[in-house]
Coordinates of C-alpha atoms in Angstrom, one line a residue:
X23 CA 30.4 3.0 -68.3
X24 CA 32.8 4.7 -65.8
X25 CA 29.8 3.4 -63.0
X26 CA 29.9 0.3 -64.6
X27 CA 33.4 -0.2 -63.7
X28 CA 33.2 1.1 -60.7
X29 CA 30.5 -1.0 -59.7
X30 CA 32.3 -3.9 -60.7
X31 CA 35.6 -2.9 -58.3
X32 CA 32.6 -2.3 -55.2
X33 CA 31.0 -5.6 -55.7
X34 CA 31.6 -8.5 -53.7
X35 CA 33.2 -12.1 -55.9
X36 CA 31.5 -14.6 -53.8
X37 CA 27.7 -12.8 -54.0
X38 CA 28.6 -10.4 -57.2
X39 CA 26.4 -7.7 -55.5
X40 CA 27.6 -4.7 -54.0
X41 CA 29.5 -5.0 -50.7
X42 CA 27.3 -5.1 -47.6
X43 CA 29.4 -4.3 -44.5
X44 CA 32.6 -4.6 -46.6
X45 CA 35.4 -6.6 -44.6
X46 CA 39.1 -7.2 -45.3
X47 CA 41.5 -10.4 -44.9
X48 CA 45.0 -10.4 -44.1
X49 CA 45.9 -10.6 -48.3
X50 CA 44.0 -7.6 -48.9
X51 CA 41.2 -9.0 -50.6
X52 CA 37.5 -7.3 -49.3
X53 CA 34.1 -9.5 -49.0
X54 CA 30.6 -8.9 -47.8
X55 CA 31.3 -9.6 -44.0
X56 CA 28.4 -13.0 -44.7
X57 CA 29.6 -14.0 -47.4
X58 CA 33.0 -14.7 -45.8
X59 CA 31.5 -15.6 -43.1
X60 CA 29.1 -18.6 -44.8
X61 CA 32.7 -19.3 -46.8
X62 CA 35.1 -20.2 -43.8
X63 CA 32.6 -22.0 -41.8
X64 CA 32.1 -24.4 -44.7
X65 CA 36.2 -24.5 -43.8
X66 CA 36.0 -25.3 -40.6
X67 CA 37.4 -28.5 -39.8
X68 CA 39.6 -29.0 -43.2
X69 CA 42.8 -27.6 -41.2
X70 CA 43.2 -25.0 -43.5
X71 CA 41.0 -21.4 -44.6
X72 CA 42.0 -19.8 -47.6
X73 CA 41.2 -16.6 -49.5
X74 CA 37.9 -17.1 -52.1
X75 CA 39.3 -14.8 -54.4
X76 CA 43.5 -15.5 -54.3
X77 CA 44.1 -18.8 -52.4
X78 CA 46.2 -17.4 -49.8
X79 CA 45.9 -20.6 -46.8
X80 CA 45.6 -19.5 -42.8
X81 CA 46.3 -21.7 -40.1
X82 CA 43.7 -20.4 -37.9
X83 CA 40.7 -18.8 -38.6
X84 CA 41.8 -15.7 -40.0
X85 CA 40.5 -12.3 -38.4
X86 CA 38.1 -10.0 -40.1
X87 CA 38.3 -6.5 -40.0
X88 CA 35.7 -3.5 -41.4
X89 CA 36.6 -2.2 -43.7
X90 CA 34.6 1.5 -43.0
X91 CA 36.5 3.6 -46.1
X92 CA 35.0 0.8 -48.4
X93 CA 31.8 0.9 -47.1
X94 CA 31.6 4.9 -47.2
X95 CA 32.5 4.5 -51.0
X96 CA 29.7 1.6 -51.5
X97 CA 27.4 3.7 -49.7
X98 CA 28.3 7.0 -51.9
X99 CA 27.9 4.8 -55.0
X100 CA 24.6 3.9 -54.1
X101 CA 23.3 7.6 -53.3
X102 CA 24.6 8.7 -56.8
X103 CA 23.8 5.3 -58.4
X104 CA 20.4 4.1 -57.0
X105 CA 19.8 0.0 -58.0
X106 CA 17.4 -0.3 -60.9
X107 CA 14.2 -1.9 -60.1
X108 CA 14.1 -5.6 -60.3
X109 CA 13.0 -6.4 -63.8
X110 CA 12.1 -8.9 -65.7
X111 CA 14.6 -12.1 -66.7
X112 CA 14.3 -12.4 -70.6
X113 CA 15.3 -15.7 -72.5
X114 CA 19.4 -15.9 -73.5
X115 CA 19.2 -16.7 -76.8
X116 CA 16.8 -14.3 -78.2
X117 CA 19.1 -11.1 -78.9
X118 CA 16.7 -9.5 -81.8
X119 CA 13.6 -8.7 -79.0
X120 CA 13.3 -9.4 -75.6
X121 CA 11.6 -12.4 -74.6
X122 CA 10.6 -13.5 -71.1
X123 CA 12.5 -16.7 -69.8
X124 CA 9.8 -19.3 -68.3
X125 CA 13.3 -21.7 -67.3
X126 CA 16.8 -21.2 -66.6
X127 CA 19.2 -23.8 -66.4
X128 CA 22.2 -24.2 -63.6
X129 CA 24.7 -26.1 -65.6
X130 CA 24.2 -23.6 -68.3
X131 CA 23.3 -20.5 -66.1
X132 CA 21.6 -19.8 -69.6
X133 CA 17.7 -18.0 -69.0
X134 CA 15.1 -20.1 -71.9
X135 CA 12.1 -18.6 -73.2
X136 CA 9.6 -21.5 -74.2
X137 CA 11.1 -22.1 -78.1
X138 CA 14.7 -22.3 -76.6
X139 CA 14.0 -24.5 -73.7
X140 CA 12.3 -27.7 -75.5
X141 CA 15.3 -27.4 -78.1
X142 CA 17.5 -27.5 -74.7
X143 CA 15.8 -30.5 -73.5
X144 CA 16.4 -32.3 -76.5
X145 CA 20.0 -32.2 -76.4
X146 CA 21.2 -32.2 -72.7
X147 CA 19.3 -33.2 -69.2
X148 CA 20.2 -30.3 -66.7
X149 CA 18.3 -28.6 -63.7
X150 CA 16.0 -26.5 -64.4
X151 CA 14.1 -23.6 -62.4
X152 CA 12.5 -20.4 -62.4
X153 CA 13.9 -17.5 -63.5
X154 CA 15.8 -15.7 -60.7
X155 CA 17.4 -12.3 -61.2
X156 CA 20.6 -14.2 -59.6
X157 CA 21.9 -17.4 -59.6
X158 CA 25.2 -17.3 -57.6
X159 CA 23.8 -18.4 -54.6
X160 CA 23.0 -21.7 -56.0
X161 CA 26.3 -22.5 -56.6
X162 CA 29.3 -23.4 -54.3
X163 CA 31.2 -20.7 -53.5
X164 CA 34.1 -22.0 -53.6
X165 CA 34.1 -25.1 -56.2
X166 CA 31.5 -22.8 -58.3
X167 CA 30.1 -25.7 -58.7
X168 CA 26.2 -26.7 -58.5
X169 CA 24.3 -27.2 -55.0
X170 CA 23.4 -30.4 -54.9
X171 CA 22.6 -31.7 -51.6
X172 CA 22.7 -30.5 -47.9
X173 CA 25.2 -31.6 -45.0
X174 CA 22.9 -32.8 -41.9
X175 CA 26.5 -32.3 -39.9
X176 CA 26.9 -28.7 -40.7
X177 CA 23.0 -27.6 -42.0
X178 CA 24.6 -26.2 -45.1
X179 CA 23.8 -26.9 -49.0
X180 CA 26.7 -28.2 -50.7
X181 CA 28.8 -29.5 -54.1
X182 CA 29.8 -32.7 -55.1
X183 CA 33.1 -31.8 -54.6
X184 CA 32.5 -30.2 -51.0
X185 CA 31.4 -33.8 -50.0
X186 CA 34.6 -35.5 -51.5
X187 CA 37.8 -33.6 -51.2
X188 CA 36.3 -30.6 -49.6
X189 CA 35.2 -29.1 -46.1
X190 CA 32.4 -31.9 -46.2
X191 CA 34.2 -35.3 -46.4
X192 CA 32.5 -38.2 -44.6
X193 CA 30.3 -36.2 -43.3
X194 CA 25.9 -37.2 -43.6
X195 CA 24.6 -36.0 -46.7
X196 CA 21.0 -35.6 -48.5
X197 CA 19.4 -34.7 -51.8
X198 CA 18.0 -31.3 -51.7
X199 CA 14.6 -32.8 -52.1
X200 CA 14.9 -34.8 -48.9
X201 CA 16.4 -32.2 -46.4
X202 CA 13.3 -30.4 -48.1
X203 CA 10.9 -32.2 -47.1
X204 CA 12.8 -33.3 -43.9
X205 CA 13.2 -29.4 -43.2
X206 CA 9.4 -28.8 -44.0
X207 CA 8.3 -31.6 -41.7
X208 CA 10.2 -29.5 -38.8
X209 CA 8.5 -26.0 -40.1
X210 CA 5.5 -27.5 -40.5
X211 CA 5.2 -28.4 -36.8
X212 CA 7.2 -24.9 -35.6
X213 CA 3.9 -23.5 -37.5
X214 CA 1.6 -25.8 -35.5
X215 CA 3.2 -24.8 -32.1
X216 CA 3.4 -21.3 -32.9
X217 CA -0.3 -21.1 -34.4
X218 CA -1.3 -23.3 -30.9
X219 CA 0.8 -20.7 -29.4
X220 CA -0.6 -17.8 -31.3
X221 CA -3.9 -18.9 -30.1
X222 CA -3.5 -19.3 -26.5
X223 CA -1.8 -15.9 -26.7
X224 CA -4.8 -14.8 -28.5
X225 CA -7.5 -16.6 -26.0
X226 CA -5.4 -14.6 -22.6
X227 CA -6.0 -11.2 -24.8
X228 CA -9.3 -12.1 -24.5
X229 CA -8.8 -13.0 -21.0
X230 CA -7.7 -10.1 -20.0
X231 CA -9.6 -7.8 -21.9
X232 CA -12.6 -9.6 -20.1
X233 CA -11.4 -8.7 -17.1
X234 CA -10.5 -5.5 -17.4
X235 CA -14.3 -4.9 -19.0
X236 CA -15.4 -7.2 -15.2
X237 CA -13.4 -4.5 -13.0
X238 CA -14.7 -1.3 -14.7
X239 CA -18.0 -2.9 -14.5
X240 CA -17.4 -3.5 -11.0
X241 CA -15.5 -0.4 -10.0
X242 CA -18.8 1.5 -11.4
X243 CA -21.0 -0.6 -8.9
X244 CA -18.2 0.1 -5.6
X245 CA -18.6 3.7 -7.3
X246 CA -22.4 4.1 -7.4
X247 CA -22.3 1.9 -3.7
X248 CA -20.1 4.3 -2.4
X249 CA -22.0 7.1 -3.5
X250 CA -25.2 6.5 -2.5
X251 CA -24.0 5.3 0.9
X252 CA -21.6 9.2 1.1
X253 CA -25.1 10.9 0.1
X254 CA -26.9 8.9 2.6
X255 CA -24.6 9.2 5.1
X256 CA -24.1 13.7 4.4
X257 CA -28.1 13.0 4.6
X258 CA -28.3 11.7 7.8
X259 CA -25.6 14.1 9.1
X260 CA -27.8 17.2 8.0
X261 CA -30.7 15.3 9.9
X262 CA -28.8 14.8 12.9
X263 CA -26.9 18.8 12.4
X264 CA -30.4 20.1 12.8
X265 CA -31.7 17.6 15.6
X266 CA -28.6 18.5 17.9
X267 CA -29.0 22.2 16.9
X268 CA -32.6 21.7 17.9
X269 CA -31.7 20.6 20.5
X270 CA -29.5 23.6 22.0
X271 CA -31.8 26.4 20.1
X272 CA -34.4 24.8 22.5
X273 CA -32.5 24.6 26.1
X274 CA -31.0 28.1 25.0
X275 CA -35.0 29.5 24.3
X276 CA -36.2 27.7 27.6
X277 CA -33.1 29.0 29.8
X278 CA -33.4 32.5 28.1
X279 CA -37.2 32.6 29.0
X280 CA -36.2 31.9 32.9
X281 CA -33.5 34.4 32.8
X282 CA -36.1 37.3 31.6
X283 CA -38.7 36.1 34.0
X284 CA -35.9 36.3 36.7
X285 CA -35.0 39.7 35.8
X286 CA -38.5 41.1 34.8
X287 CA -38.7 40.0 38.9
X288 CA -35.9 41.9 39.8
X289 CA -37.2 44.7 38.1
X290 CA -40.2 44.9 40.2
X291 CA -38.2 44.3 43.7
X292 CA -35.6 46.9 42.5
X293 CA -38.2 49.7 41.8
X294 CA -40.3 48.5 45.1
X295 CA -36.6 49.1 47.0
X296 CA -35.8 52.6 45.2
X297 CA -39.3 53.5 45.9
X298 CA -39.0 53.2 49.7
X299 CA -35.3 54.1 49.4
X300 CA -37.3 57.8 48.9
X301 CA -39.9 57.4 51.7
X302 CA -37.3 56.8 54.5
X303 CA -35.1 59.6 52.7
X304 CA -38.2 61.8 53.5
X305 CA -38.8 60.7 56.8
X306 CA -34.7 61.2 57.3
X307 CA -35.3 64.9 56.0
X308 CA -38.1 65.7 58.5
X309 CA -37.8 68.1 61.2
X310 CA -41.9 67.4 62.9
X311 CA -41.0 64.5 65.5
X312 CA -44.9 63.7 66.0
X313 CA -44.3 62.8 61.7
X314 CA -41.5 60.6 61.8
X315 CA -42.7 58.7 64.7
X316 CA -46.1 58.5 64.1
X317 CA -45.3 57.1 60.3
X318 CA -46.3 53.1 60.1
X319 CA -45.1 52.3 56.8
X320 CA -41.6 52.5 57.7
X321 CA -42.4 50.5 61.1
X322 CA -43.2 47.0 58.7
X323 CA -39.9 48.0 56.5
X324 CA -38.0 46.8 59.8
X325 CA -40.3 44.2 60.8
X326 CA -39.7 42.7 57.0
X327 CA -36.3 43.2 57.3
X328 CA -35.9 44.2 53.7
X329 CA -32.4 44.2 53.2
X330 CA -31.6 40.7 54.5
X331 CA -33.8 39.4 52.3
X332 CA -33.1 40.4 49.6
X333 CA -29.0 39.9 50.3
X334 CA -29.2 36.5 51.0
X335 CA -31.8 35.5 48.0
X336 CA -30.5 33.3 45.1
X337 CA -31.7 33.3 41.5
X338 CA -31.1 29.4 40.3
X339 CA -30.7 29.0 36.6
X340 CA -30.7 26.1 34.8
X341 CA -27.4 25.1 32.4
X342 CA -27.2 24.2 28.9
X343 CA -27.6 20.1 29.6
X344 CA -24.4 18.9 27.1
X345 CA -25.0 15.5 28.4
X346 CA -28.2 15.6 26.6
X347 CA -26.6 16.9 23.4
X348 CA -23.5 15.0 23.3
X349 CA -25.9 11.6 24.3
X350 CA -28.0 12.9 20.9
X351 CA -25.3 13.5 18.9
X352 CA -23.3 10.1 19.5
X353 CA -26.5 7.8 19.2
X354 CA -27.0 9.5 15.7
X355 CA -23.4 9.4 14.9
X356 CA -23.6 5.6 16.1
X357 CA -26.3 4.7 14.1
X358 CA -24.9 6.7 11.3
X359 CA -21.8 4.9 11.7
X360 CA -23.4 1.2 11.9
X361 CA -25.7 2.0 8.6
X362 CA -22.1 3.1 7.1
X363 CA -20.7 -0.5 8.0
X364 CA -23.8 -2.4 6.8
X365 CA -24.2 -0.5 3.3
X366 CA -20.2 -1.3 3.3
X367 CA -19.5 -3.4 -0.2
X368 CA -16.9 -5.7 2.8
X369 CA -19.1 -7.1 5.6
X370 CA -17.5 -7.1 9.2
X371 CA -16.7 -10.1 10.6
X372 CA -19.3 -10.4 13.0
X373 CA -18.6 -10.9 16.5
X374 CA -15.2 -12.6 16.2
X375 CA -13.9 -14.5 19.2
X376 CA -11.1 -16.8 20.2
X377 CA -11.7 -20.3 21.2
X378 CA -9.6 -20.5 24.3
X379 CA -10.0 -24.7 23.2
X380 CA -7.3 -24.3 20.8
X381 CA -5.0 -22.0 23.1
X382 CA -1.6 -23.0 24.4
X383 CA -1.3 -23.2 27.8
X384 CA 1.2 -20.3 28.4
X385 CA -1.4 -18.3 26.3
X386 CA -3.6 -16.6 28.3
X387 CA -7.1 -14.9 26.3
X388 CA -9.0 -12.5 28.1
X389 CA -12.3 -13.1 29.5
X390 CA -14.1 -11.2 26.1
X391 CA -12.2 -13.5 24.3
X392 CA -10.6 -11.1 21.9
X393 CA -7.5 -10.4 23.0
X394 CA -4.2 -13.3 23.8
X395 CA -1.0 -12.3 25.4
X396 CA 2.0 -14.9 27.1
X397 CA 1.7 -16.0 30.7
X398 CA 4.7 -16.8 32.9
X399 CA 2.7 -20.0 34.1
X400 CA 0.9 -22.8 32.5
X401 CA -2.4 -22.0 33.0
X402 CA -3.5 -25.7 32.8
X403 CA -6.1 -25.3 30.4
X404 CA -8.0 -28.6 29.8
X405 CA -6.6 -31.3 27.5
X406 CA -8.2 -30.9 24.3
X407 CA -6.8 -32.6 20.6
X408 CA -7.2 -28.9 19.1
X409 CA -5.0 -27.2 21.7
X410 CA -1.5 -26.0 20.1
X411 CA 1.3 -27.5 22.8
X412 CA 4.7 -26.3 21.4
X413 CA 3.6 -22.9 21.1
X414 CA 1.8 -19.6 22.1
X415 CA -0.5 -19.7 18.9
X416 CA -4.4 -19.7 19.1
X417 CA -7.4 -19.4 16.5
X418 CA -10.4 -17.9 16.3
X419 CA -14.0 -20.2 17.1
X420 CA -15.4 -18.1 13.9
X421 CA -14.3 -19.1 10.5
X422 CA -15.1 -18.6 7.2
X423 CA -15.8 -21.0 3.9
X424 CA -16.5 -18.3 1.4
X425 CA -17.8 -14.8 1.0
X426 CA -15.6 -11.7 1.5
X427 CA -15.0 -10.3 4.4
X428 CA -13.0 -7.7 7.1
X429 CA -11.7 -7.1 10.3
X430 CA -9.5 -5.2 12.6
X431 CA -6.5 -6.5 14.9
X432 CA -4.8 -4.2 17.2
X433 CA -1.0 -5.1 18.1
X434 CA 1.5 -4.5 20.6
X435 CA 4.0 -1.8 18.4
X436 CA 7.6 -3.5 19.3
X437 CA 7.0 -6.7 20.8
X438 CA 6.8 -10.5 19.0
X439 CA 3.4 -11.4 17.4
X440 CA 2.0 -13.2 14.6
X441 CA -1.4 -12.7 12.8
X442 CA -3.0 -14.3 10.2
X443 CA -5.2 -17.6 9.2
X444 CA -5.1 -20.8 9.1
X445 CA -7.2 -23.9 8.1
X446 CA -8.8 -25.7 11.1
X447 CA -6.9 -28.6 10.2
X448 CA -3.0 -26.9 11.0
X449 CA -0.7 -28.5 12.9
X450 CA -0.9 -28.4 16.8
X451 CA 2.7 -29.4 17.7
X452 CA 6.3 -29.0 16.1
X453 CA 7.6 -26.3 14.3
X454 CA 5.0 -26.2 12.0
X455 CA 2.2 -25.8 14.1
X456 CA 3.6 -22.2 14.2
X457 CA 1.5 -19.8 11.6
X458 CA 3.0 -19.0 8.3
X459 CA 5.4 -22.2 8.7
X460 CA 3.5 -24.6 7.0
X461 CA 0.9 -24.9 3.6
X462 CA -2.5 -24.5 5.7
X463 CA -2.0 -21.2 7.1
X464 CA -0.3 -17.4 6.1
X465 CA 0.6 -14.8 8.7
X466 CA 2.4 -11.3 8.9
X467 CA 5.2 -11.1 12.0
X468 CA 7.1 -8.9 13.4
X469 CA 10.3 -9.6 15.6
X470 CA 13.6 -8.4 15.6
X471 CA 14.2 -8.9 11.7
X472 CA 11.0 -6.3 11.2
X473 CA 8.1 -7.3 9.5
X474 CA 7.6 -10.0 7.7
X475 CA 4.8 -11.7 5.6
X476 CA 5.4 -15.9 5.6
X477 CA 3.8 -18.6 4.0
X478 CA 5.0 -22.4 3.9
X479 CA 8.0 -20.8 5.4
X480 CA 8.6 -19.1 2.8
X481 CA 9.7 -14.9 4.2
X482 CA 9.6 -12.0 2.8
X483 CA 10.8 -8.6 4.5
X484 CA 8.8 -5.5 4.3
X485 CA 9.5 -2.3 4.7
X486 CA 7.6 0.1 6.7
X487 CA 7.8 3.6 7.3
X488 CA 6.3 3.8 10.7
X489 CA 5.5 0.3 13.7
X490 CA 2.0 -0.9 13.1
X491 CA -0.4 -0.9 15.9
X492 CA -3.7 -1.5 13.9
X493 CA -3.9 -3.6 11.2
X494 CA -6.8 -4.6 8.7
X495 CA -7.3 -7.8 7.1
X496 CA -9.1 -8.3 4.3
X497 CA -10.2 -11.7 3.0
X498 CA -12.3 -12.7 -0.3
X499 CA -12.1 -16.5 -0.2
X500 CA -13.1 -17.3 -3.6
X501 CA -10.5 -15.0 -5.3
X502 CA -8.3 -16.4 -3.0
X503 CA -7.0 -13.2 -1.7
X504 CA -6.0 -12.4 1.5
X505 CA -4.8 -8.3 2.5
X506 CA -2.7 -6.4 4.9
X507 CA -3.3 -3.2 6.0
X508 CA -1.9 -0.6 8.0
X509 CA -4.4 2.0 9.5
X510 CA -3.1 4.9 10.0
X511 CA -3.5 7.8 7.8
X512 CA -2.9 7.2 5.3
X513 CA -3.8 3.7 4.7
X514 CA -1.1 1.5 3.3
X515 CA -1.4 -1.6 2.1
X516 CA 1.5 -4.2 3.3
X517 CA 1.0 -7.5 1.4
X518 CA -1.3 -9.5 -0.1
X519 CA -0.7 -13.1 -0.2
X520 CA -3.2 -15.4 -3.4
X521 CA -3.9 -18.9 -2.8
X522 CA -6.5 -21.5 -3.7
X523 CA -8.0 -21.9 -0.9
X524 CA -9.4 -25.4 0.1
X525 CA -10.7 -25.6 3.6
X526 CA -12.6 -22.9 6.0
X527 CA -10.6 -20.0 7.4
X528 CA -10.0 -19.4 11.0
X529 CA -8.3 -15.9 12.7
X530 CA -4.5 -17.4 14.0
X531 CA -2.6 -15.1 16.4
X532 CA 0.9 -15.9 17.8
X533 CA 2.4 -13.7 20.6
X534 CA 5.6 -14.1 22.2
X535 CA 7.7 -12.0 25.4
X536 CA 5.2 -9.0 26.4
X537 CA 3.3 -8.8 22.9
X538 CA -0.4 -8.9 22.9
X539 CA -2.7 -9.1 19.9
X540 CA -6.4 -8.0 20.4
X541 CA -9.6 -8.4 17.9
X542 CA -10.9 -5.1 17.5
X543 CA -13.8 -5.8 15.5

């Protein structure tokens, strides 16, 4: 019994349920925060606010103070007296035994079984609803009357008194059924849009999953190609190593045999010299003049001039032919590198040259059509409608309209240049003829501002750890990707443009002051 009384003390007078986030008005009465906010919202525009319990009036909307102490008491009560599970609603009039209710009368606030419903309908014509555990949300919290209308201006359900003398007086209202139909139409439209959005999201998910699968499959293919390529390179390197070492070994063996033969000859000569030295020593020790004077062998020694011959004799020995070894090595490495490039996933742009017919008059193009630098004088190139007239720009004669391609470009490390690609139809005069400053070209620029990527005059600054001296450019025409890489150790990705290419692309260069650019490969 005590718990029932305590529950009443801890219940909001608006929703008749235990307080949820209780707040207090200045008059001291407590309410659920959502409940009192709804009541105050209905009082907007009436010129005065009032407490639903004591009717204390406020000229301005009263501030709500959280009642933490009351909130703790409610929480403690719920822990010790948990809310019973929702039970079935029974007929109010069946006192002897509980009989399930089939309807509830909003005006009478009674629950009715089949029998009492028939009797009720014969006597009065009240609004009936399906059984519910609480009828408080179906009545006006201010006037305690049945909610019968919907205020279109405030989007609130109101009673008849609210429409006549309450805060919704003069507002456009409609019946609950009409309002429900209108809202259901909006909800169905919203549901259709949400359904379409969900279908679209699901399609995107499937598309991304498919893309991930494609990337994984492509990565597997590329991994296989790279693995096979390196296996082939290792095999060829092993063969080349064997060939080069074999050449070194053959040269070493040949020279060793040559030296061995010379040593044999010298040993024989050394033995002959030793014999002659012994013979002469014997003569020098003799005491008989006739023995010395009649020795004819010693006379031949002086005629042959042995000592001089042996002293002046040279013994030429071949050296290792390092040039032949280097040529063999370099030739083999070049063949392996060429084969490696052919086996690369991305082919190099073959024989890329600059088109001198597009070069500005102050842009000097090298004889091999690979380099461009600034000239201090007008070079008086022949007139051409393809020539850049206002800025030192030039395009390549090579163009790409499909496929994947890569090429390397060397640049001056601290001077001004632009490197990129452009359509054939790019502007040839005016400020928009600078590559990157129009919608038909893309570039990486070096200037006083550092490194910048530009397309359609939109500049994006790059932060680099070291100056660019050699860059790699990768083009995937169908995928619409143009990427720049700094060729250092390790290779660094600088930027990737994404676009839908609609024309053939040329390599494009721009050079200022003492800057220069060169096609490496």
